[in-house]
PDB file of C-alpha atoms in Angstrom:
ATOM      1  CA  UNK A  84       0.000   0.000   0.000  1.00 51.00           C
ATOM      2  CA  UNK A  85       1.141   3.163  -0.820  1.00 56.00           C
ATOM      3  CA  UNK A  86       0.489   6.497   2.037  1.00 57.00           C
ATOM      4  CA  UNK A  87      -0.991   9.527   0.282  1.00 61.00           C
ATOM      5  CA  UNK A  88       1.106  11.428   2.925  1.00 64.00           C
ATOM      6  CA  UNK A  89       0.712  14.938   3.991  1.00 72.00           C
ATOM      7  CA  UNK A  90       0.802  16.109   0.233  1.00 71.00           C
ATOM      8  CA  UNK A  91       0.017  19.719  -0.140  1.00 76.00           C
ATOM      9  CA  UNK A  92      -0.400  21.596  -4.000  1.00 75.00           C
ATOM     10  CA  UNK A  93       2.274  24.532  -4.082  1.00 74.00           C
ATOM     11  CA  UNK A  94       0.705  27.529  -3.676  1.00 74.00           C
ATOM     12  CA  UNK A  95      -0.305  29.786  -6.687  1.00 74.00           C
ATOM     13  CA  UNK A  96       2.792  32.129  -8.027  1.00 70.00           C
ATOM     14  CA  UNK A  97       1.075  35.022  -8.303  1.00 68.00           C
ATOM     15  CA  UNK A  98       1.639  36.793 -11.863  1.00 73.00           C
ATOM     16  CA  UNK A  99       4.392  39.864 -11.723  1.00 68.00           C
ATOM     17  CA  UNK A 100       2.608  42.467 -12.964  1.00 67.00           C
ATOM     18  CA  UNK A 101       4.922  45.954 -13.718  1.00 66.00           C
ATOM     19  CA  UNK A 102       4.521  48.826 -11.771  1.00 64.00           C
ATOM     20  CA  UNK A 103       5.451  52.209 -14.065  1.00 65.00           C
ATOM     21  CA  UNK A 104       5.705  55.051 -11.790  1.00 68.00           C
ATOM     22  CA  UNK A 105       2.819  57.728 -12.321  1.00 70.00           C
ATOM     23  CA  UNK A 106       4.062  60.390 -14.927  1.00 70.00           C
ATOM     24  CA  UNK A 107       2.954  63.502 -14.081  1.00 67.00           C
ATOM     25  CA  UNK A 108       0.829  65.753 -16.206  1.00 69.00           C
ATOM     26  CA  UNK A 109       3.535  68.246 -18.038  1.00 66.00           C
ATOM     27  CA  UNK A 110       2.597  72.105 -17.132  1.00 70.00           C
ATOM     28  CA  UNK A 111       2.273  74.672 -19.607  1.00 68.00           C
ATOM     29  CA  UNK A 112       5.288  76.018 -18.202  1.00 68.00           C
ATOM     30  CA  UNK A 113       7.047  72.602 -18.553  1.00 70.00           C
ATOM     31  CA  UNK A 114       6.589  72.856 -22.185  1.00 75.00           C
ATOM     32  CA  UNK A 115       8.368  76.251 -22.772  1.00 74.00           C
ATOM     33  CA  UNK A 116      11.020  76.391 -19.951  1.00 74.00           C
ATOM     34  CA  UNK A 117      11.636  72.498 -19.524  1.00 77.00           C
ATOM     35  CA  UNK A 118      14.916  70.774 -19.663  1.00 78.00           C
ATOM     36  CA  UNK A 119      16.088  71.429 -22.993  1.00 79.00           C
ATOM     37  CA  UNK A 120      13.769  73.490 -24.359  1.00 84.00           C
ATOM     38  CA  UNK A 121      14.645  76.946 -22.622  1.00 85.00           C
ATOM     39  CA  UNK A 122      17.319  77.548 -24.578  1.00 86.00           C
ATOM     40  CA  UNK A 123      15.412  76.593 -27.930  1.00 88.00           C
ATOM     41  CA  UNK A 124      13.264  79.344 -27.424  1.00 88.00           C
ATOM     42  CA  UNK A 125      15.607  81.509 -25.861  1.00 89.00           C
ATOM     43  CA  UNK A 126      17.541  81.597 -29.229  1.00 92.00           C
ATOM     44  CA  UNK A 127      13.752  82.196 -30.852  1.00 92.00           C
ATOM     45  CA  UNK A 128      13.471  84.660 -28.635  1.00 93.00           C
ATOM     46  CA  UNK A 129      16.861  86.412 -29.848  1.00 93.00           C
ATOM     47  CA  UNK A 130      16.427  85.695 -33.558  1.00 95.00           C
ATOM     48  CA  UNK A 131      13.463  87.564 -33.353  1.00 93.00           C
ATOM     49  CA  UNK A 132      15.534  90.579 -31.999  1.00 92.00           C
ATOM     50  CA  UNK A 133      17.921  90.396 -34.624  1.00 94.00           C
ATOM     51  CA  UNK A 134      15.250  89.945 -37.606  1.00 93.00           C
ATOM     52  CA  UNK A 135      13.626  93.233 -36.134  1.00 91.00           C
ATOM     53  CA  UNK A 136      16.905  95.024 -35.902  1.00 89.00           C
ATOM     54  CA  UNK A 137      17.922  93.771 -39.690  1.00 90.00           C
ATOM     55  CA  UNK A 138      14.891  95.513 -41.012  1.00 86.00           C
ATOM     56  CA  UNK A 139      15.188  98.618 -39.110  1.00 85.00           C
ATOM     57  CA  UNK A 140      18.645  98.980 -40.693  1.00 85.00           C
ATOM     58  CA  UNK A 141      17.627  98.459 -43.828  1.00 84.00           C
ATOM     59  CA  UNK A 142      15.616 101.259 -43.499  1.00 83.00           C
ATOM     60  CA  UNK A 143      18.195 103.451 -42.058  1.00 81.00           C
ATOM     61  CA  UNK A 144      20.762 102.406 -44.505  1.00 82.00           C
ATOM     62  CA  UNK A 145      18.575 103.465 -47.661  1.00 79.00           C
ATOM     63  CA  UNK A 146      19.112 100.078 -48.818  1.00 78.00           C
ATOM     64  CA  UNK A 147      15.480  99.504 -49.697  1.00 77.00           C
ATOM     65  CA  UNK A 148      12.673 101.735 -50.230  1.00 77.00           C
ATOM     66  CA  UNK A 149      11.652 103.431 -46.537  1.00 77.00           C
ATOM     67  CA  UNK A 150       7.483 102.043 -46.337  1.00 76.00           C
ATOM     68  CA  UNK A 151       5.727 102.226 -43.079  1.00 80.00           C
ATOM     69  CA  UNK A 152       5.086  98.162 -43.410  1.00 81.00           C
ATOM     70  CA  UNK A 153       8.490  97.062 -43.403  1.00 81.00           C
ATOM     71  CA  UNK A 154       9.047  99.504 -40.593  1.00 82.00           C
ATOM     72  CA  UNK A 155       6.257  97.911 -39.130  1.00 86.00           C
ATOM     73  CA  UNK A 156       7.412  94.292 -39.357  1.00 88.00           C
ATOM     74  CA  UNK A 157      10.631  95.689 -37.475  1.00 87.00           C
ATOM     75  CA  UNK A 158       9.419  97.085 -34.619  1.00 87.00           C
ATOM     76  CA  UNK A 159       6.864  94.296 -34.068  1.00 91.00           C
ATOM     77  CA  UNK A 160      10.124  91.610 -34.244  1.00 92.00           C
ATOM     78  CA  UNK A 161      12.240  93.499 -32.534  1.00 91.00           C
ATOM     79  CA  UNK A 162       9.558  94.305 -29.599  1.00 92.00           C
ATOM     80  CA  UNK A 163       8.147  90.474 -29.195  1.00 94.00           C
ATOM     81  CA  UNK A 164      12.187  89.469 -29.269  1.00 94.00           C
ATOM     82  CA  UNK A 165      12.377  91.703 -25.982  1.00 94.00           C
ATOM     83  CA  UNK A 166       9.507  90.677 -24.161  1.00 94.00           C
ATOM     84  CA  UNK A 167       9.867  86.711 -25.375  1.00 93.00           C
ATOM     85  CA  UNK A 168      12.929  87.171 -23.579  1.00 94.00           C
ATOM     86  CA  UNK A 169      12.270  89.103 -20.688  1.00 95.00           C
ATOM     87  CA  UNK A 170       9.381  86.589 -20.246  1.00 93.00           C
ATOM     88  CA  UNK A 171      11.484  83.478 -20.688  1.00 92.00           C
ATOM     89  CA  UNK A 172      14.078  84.500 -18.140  1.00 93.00           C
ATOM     90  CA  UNK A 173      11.450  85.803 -15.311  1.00 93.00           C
ATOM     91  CA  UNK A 174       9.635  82.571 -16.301  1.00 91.00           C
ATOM     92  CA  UNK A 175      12.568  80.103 -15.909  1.00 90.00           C
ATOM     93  CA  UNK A 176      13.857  81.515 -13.140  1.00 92.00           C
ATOM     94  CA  UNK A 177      10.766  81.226 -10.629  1.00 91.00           C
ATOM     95  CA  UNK A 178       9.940  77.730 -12.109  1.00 88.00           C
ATOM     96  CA  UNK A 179      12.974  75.154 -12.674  1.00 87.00           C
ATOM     97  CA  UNK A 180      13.903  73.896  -9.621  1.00 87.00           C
ATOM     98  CA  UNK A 181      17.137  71.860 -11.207  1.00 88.00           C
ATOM     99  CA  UNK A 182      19.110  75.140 -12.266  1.00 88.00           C
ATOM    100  CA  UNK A 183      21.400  76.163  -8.806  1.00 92.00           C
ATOM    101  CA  UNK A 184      19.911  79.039  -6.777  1.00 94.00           C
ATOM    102  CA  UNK A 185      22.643  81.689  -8.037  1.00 95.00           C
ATOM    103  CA  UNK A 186      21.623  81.147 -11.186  1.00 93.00           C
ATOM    104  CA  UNK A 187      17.842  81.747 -11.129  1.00 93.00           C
ATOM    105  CA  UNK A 188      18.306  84.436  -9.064  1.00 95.00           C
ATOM    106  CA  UNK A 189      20.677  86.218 -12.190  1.00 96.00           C
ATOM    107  CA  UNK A 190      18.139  84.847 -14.797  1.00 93.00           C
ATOM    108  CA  UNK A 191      15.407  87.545 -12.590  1.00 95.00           C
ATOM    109  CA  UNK A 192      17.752  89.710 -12.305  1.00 96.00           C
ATOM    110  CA  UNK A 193      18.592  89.946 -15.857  1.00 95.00           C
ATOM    111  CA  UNK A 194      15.074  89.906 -16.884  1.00 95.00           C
ATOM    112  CA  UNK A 195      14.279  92.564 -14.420  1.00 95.00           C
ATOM    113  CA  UNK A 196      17.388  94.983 -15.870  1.00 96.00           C
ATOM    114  CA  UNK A 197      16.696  94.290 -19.731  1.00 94.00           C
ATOM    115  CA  UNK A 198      13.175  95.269 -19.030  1.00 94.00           C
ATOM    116  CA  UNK A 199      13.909  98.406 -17.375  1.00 95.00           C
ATOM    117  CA  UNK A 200      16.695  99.191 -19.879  1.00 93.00           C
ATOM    118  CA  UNK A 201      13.633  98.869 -22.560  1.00 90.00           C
ATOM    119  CA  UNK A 202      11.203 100.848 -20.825  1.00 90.00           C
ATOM    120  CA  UNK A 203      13.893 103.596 -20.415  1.00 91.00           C
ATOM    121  CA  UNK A 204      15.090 103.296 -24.135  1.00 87.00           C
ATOM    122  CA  UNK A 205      11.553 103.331 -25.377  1.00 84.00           C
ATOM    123  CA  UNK A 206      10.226 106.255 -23.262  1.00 85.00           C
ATOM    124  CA  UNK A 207      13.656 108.208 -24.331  1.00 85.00           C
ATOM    125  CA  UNK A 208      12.641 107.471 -27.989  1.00 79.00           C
ATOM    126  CA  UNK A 209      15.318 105.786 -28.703  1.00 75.00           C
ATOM    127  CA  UNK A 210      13.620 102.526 -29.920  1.00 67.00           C
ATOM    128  CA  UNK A 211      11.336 104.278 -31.937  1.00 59.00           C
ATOM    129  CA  UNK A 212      13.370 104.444 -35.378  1.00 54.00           C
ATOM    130  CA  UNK A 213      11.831 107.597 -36.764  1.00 53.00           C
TER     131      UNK A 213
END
């Protein structure tokens, strides 16, 4: 005769399932001043200037015809260059939390002195190319 025994059935393996951390919803501010995008649109931000400052010397120069719509076209570059800038620096200064402390606080400061030396520049006249 043969003894059944004391014979117990493994117990169930249970099935590995993956765990994926949680990614976290990207903010709007994420996608402009995120790891390596700030400077991407900081170099927008400065072709812009000089696009606007190439058609304002055009004018000047007499190379090309002076009309009040490529004058026009300057300022408009030349003024959203400034304030894509002044914006990106304020911007990425108060929000990434991976760039060291010294250099946020210069990225505000910096913003905070271009924008003053524009204010003062326009309300001088100089930035108004007449």
């Amino acid at each position: 005769m043969t003894q059944q025994g004391n014979y117990q059935q493994p117990a169930p393996v249970p099935q590995h399932q993956p765990v994926y951390p949680q990614q976290a919803k990207p903010e709007i501010s994420d996608m402009i001043v995120g790891k390596g995008k700030l400077d991407l649109f900081l170099m927008g931000g400065g072709l812009l200037i000089l696009l606007g400052l190439l058609f304002l010397d055009l004018l000047r120069s007499g190379a090309v015809d002076p009309s009040e719509t490529l004058s026009f076209l300057g300022l408009v570059l030349f003024h959203t260059g400034i304030i894509a800038l002044i914006s990106l620096l304020l911007v990425a200064g108060i929000v990434r939390d991976d760039i060291p402390e010294n250099t946020r606080t210069m990225m505000i400061r910096a913003s905070g002195l271009i924008a003053a030396a524009f204010i003062f520049a326009t309300a001088l006249g100089f930035l108004g190319f007449n």
